[in-house]
Coordinates of C-alpha atoms in Angstrom, one line a residue:
X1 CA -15.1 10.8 12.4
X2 CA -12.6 9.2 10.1
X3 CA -8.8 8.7 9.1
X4 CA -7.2 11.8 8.9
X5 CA -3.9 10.7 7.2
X6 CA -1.1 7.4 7.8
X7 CA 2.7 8.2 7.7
X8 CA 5.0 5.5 6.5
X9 CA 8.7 6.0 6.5
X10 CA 10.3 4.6 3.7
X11 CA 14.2 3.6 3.5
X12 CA 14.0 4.0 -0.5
X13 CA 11.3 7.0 -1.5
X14 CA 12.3 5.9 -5.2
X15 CA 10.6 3.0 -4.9
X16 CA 7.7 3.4 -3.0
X17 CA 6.6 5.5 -5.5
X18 CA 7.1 2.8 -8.3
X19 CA 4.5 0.3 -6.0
X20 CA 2.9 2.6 -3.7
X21 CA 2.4 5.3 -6.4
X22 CA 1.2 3.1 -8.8
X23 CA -1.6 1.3 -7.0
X24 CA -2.8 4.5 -4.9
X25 CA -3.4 6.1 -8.3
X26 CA -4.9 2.9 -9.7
X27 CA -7.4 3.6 -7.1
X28 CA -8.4 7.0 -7.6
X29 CA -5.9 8.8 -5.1
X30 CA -4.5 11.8 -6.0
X31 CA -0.7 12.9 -5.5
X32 CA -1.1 15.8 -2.9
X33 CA 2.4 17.0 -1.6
X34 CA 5.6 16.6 -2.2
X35 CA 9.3 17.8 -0.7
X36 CA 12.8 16.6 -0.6
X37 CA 12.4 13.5 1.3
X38 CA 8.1 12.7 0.9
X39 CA 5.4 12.7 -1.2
X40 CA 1.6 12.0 -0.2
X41 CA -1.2 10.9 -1.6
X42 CA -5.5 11.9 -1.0
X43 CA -8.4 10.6 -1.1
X44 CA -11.4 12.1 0.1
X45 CA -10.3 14.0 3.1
X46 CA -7.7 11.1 3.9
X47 CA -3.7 11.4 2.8
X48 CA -0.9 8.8 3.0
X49 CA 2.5 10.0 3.5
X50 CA 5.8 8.1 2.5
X51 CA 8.9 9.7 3.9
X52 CA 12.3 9.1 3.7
X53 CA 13.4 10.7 7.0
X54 CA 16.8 11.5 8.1
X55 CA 15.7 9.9 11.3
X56 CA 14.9 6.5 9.8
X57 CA 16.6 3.7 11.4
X58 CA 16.7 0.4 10.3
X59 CA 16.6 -0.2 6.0
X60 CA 13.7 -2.7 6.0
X61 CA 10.0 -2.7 7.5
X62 CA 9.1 -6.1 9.0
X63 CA 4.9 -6.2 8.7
X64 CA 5.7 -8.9 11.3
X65 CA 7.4 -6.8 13.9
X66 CA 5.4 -5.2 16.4
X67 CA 3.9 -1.6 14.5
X68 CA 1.9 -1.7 11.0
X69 CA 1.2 -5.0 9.7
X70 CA -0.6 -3.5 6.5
X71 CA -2.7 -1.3 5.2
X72 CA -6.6 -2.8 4.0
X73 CA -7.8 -0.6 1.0
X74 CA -10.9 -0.3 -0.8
X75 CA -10.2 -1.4 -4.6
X76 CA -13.4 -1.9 -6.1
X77 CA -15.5 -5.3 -7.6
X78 CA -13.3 -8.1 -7.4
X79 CA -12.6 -8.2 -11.0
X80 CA -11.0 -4.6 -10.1
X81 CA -8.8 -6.8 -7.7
X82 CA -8.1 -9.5 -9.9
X83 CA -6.8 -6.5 -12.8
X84 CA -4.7 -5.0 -10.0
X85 CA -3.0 -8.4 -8.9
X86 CA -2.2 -9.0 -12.5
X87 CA -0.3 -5.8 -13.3
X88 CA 1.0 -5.8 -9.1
X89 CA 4.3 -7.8 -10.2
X90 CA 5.2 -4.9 -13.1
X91 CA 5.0 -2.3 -10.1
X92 CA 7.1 -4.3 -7.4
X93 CA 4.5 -5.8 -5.6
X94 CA 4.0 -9.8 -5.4
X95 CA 0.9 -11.7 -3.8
X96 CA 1.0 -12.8 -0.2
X97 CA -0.8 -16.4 0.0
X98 CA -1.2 -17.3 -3.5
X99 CA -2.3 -20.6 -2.3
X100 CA -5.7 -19.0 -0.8
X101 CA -5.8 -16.3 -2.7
X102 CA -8.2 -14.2 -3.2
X103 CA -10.1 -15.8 -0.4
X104 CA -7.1 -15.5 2.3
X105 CA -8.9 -13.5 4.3
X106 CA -12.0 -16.0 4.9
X107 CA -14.9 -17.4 2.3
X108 CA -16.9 -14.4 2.9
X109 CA -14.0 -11.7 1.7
X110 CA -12.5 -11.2 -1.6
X111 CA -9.2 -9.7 -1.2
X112 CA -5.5 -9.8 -2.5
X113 CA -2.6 -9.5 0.0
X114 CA 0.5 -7.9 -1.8
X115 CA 3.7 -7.2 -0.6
X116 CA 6.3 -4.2 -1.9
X117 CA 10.0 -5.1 -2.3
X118 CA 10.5 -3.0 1.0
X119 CA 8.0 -5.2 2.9
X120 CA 4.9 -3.2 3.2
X121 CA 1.5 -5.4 3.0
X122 CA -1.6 -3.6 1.4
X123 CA -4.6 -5.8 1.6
X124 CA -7.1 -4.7 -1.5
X125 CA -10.6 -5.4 -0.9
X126 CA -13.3 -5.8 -3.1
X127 CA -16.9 -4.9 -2.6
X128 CA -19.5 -7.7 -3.4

């Protein structure tokens, strides 16, 4: 078994695409749908959906809050990372715990923690 698909609502669609788009096609997602208020993204047999609902409430995730904290990805060799973290900041992201960064998640893991300007985490993990 494995991950079907993720749904994240979004208060701005417009730029979730600019960070979210960018660094899902980066990685070798595909766009797969798209309507008034959504657009989703595959890999594999997998899809992530960001919608802009109607039903939203609140304008601002809080990774904090109880709910998602982030999202972990696969994003290659760590030099894959380290060429994604440099061109993040064009694309709205900015790097969580540049202090320990990229070992933030422990001396065994190479990773970069970025966060969108609507507060969504994505955790990019290389493979040694």
């Amino acid at each position: 078994m494995s991950l079907h698909h993720v749904e994240v609502w979004v208060p701005d669609l417009d730029a979730a695409e600019r960070s979210w788009g960018w660094l899902l096609t980066e990685l070798g997602w595909a766009e797969h749908q798209r309507w008034d208020v959504g657009v989703s993204w595959r890999h594999g047999t997998a899809y992530v959906v960001f919608e802009s609902s109607p039903d939203l409430v609140g304008d601002r995730h809080e990774r904090r809050a109880p709910g998602l904290n982030h999202l972990a990805l696969h994003a290659g060799s760590p030099a894959d990372v380290d060429r994604l973290v440099a061109a993040a900041g064009e694309h709205g992201w900015r790097l969580l715990f540049a202090d320990r960064h990229p070992h933030a998640g422990g001396p065994d893991t190479y990773a970069a923690y970025l966060e969108d300007e609507q507060g969504y985490e994505v955790e990019l993990v290389a493979t040694r």
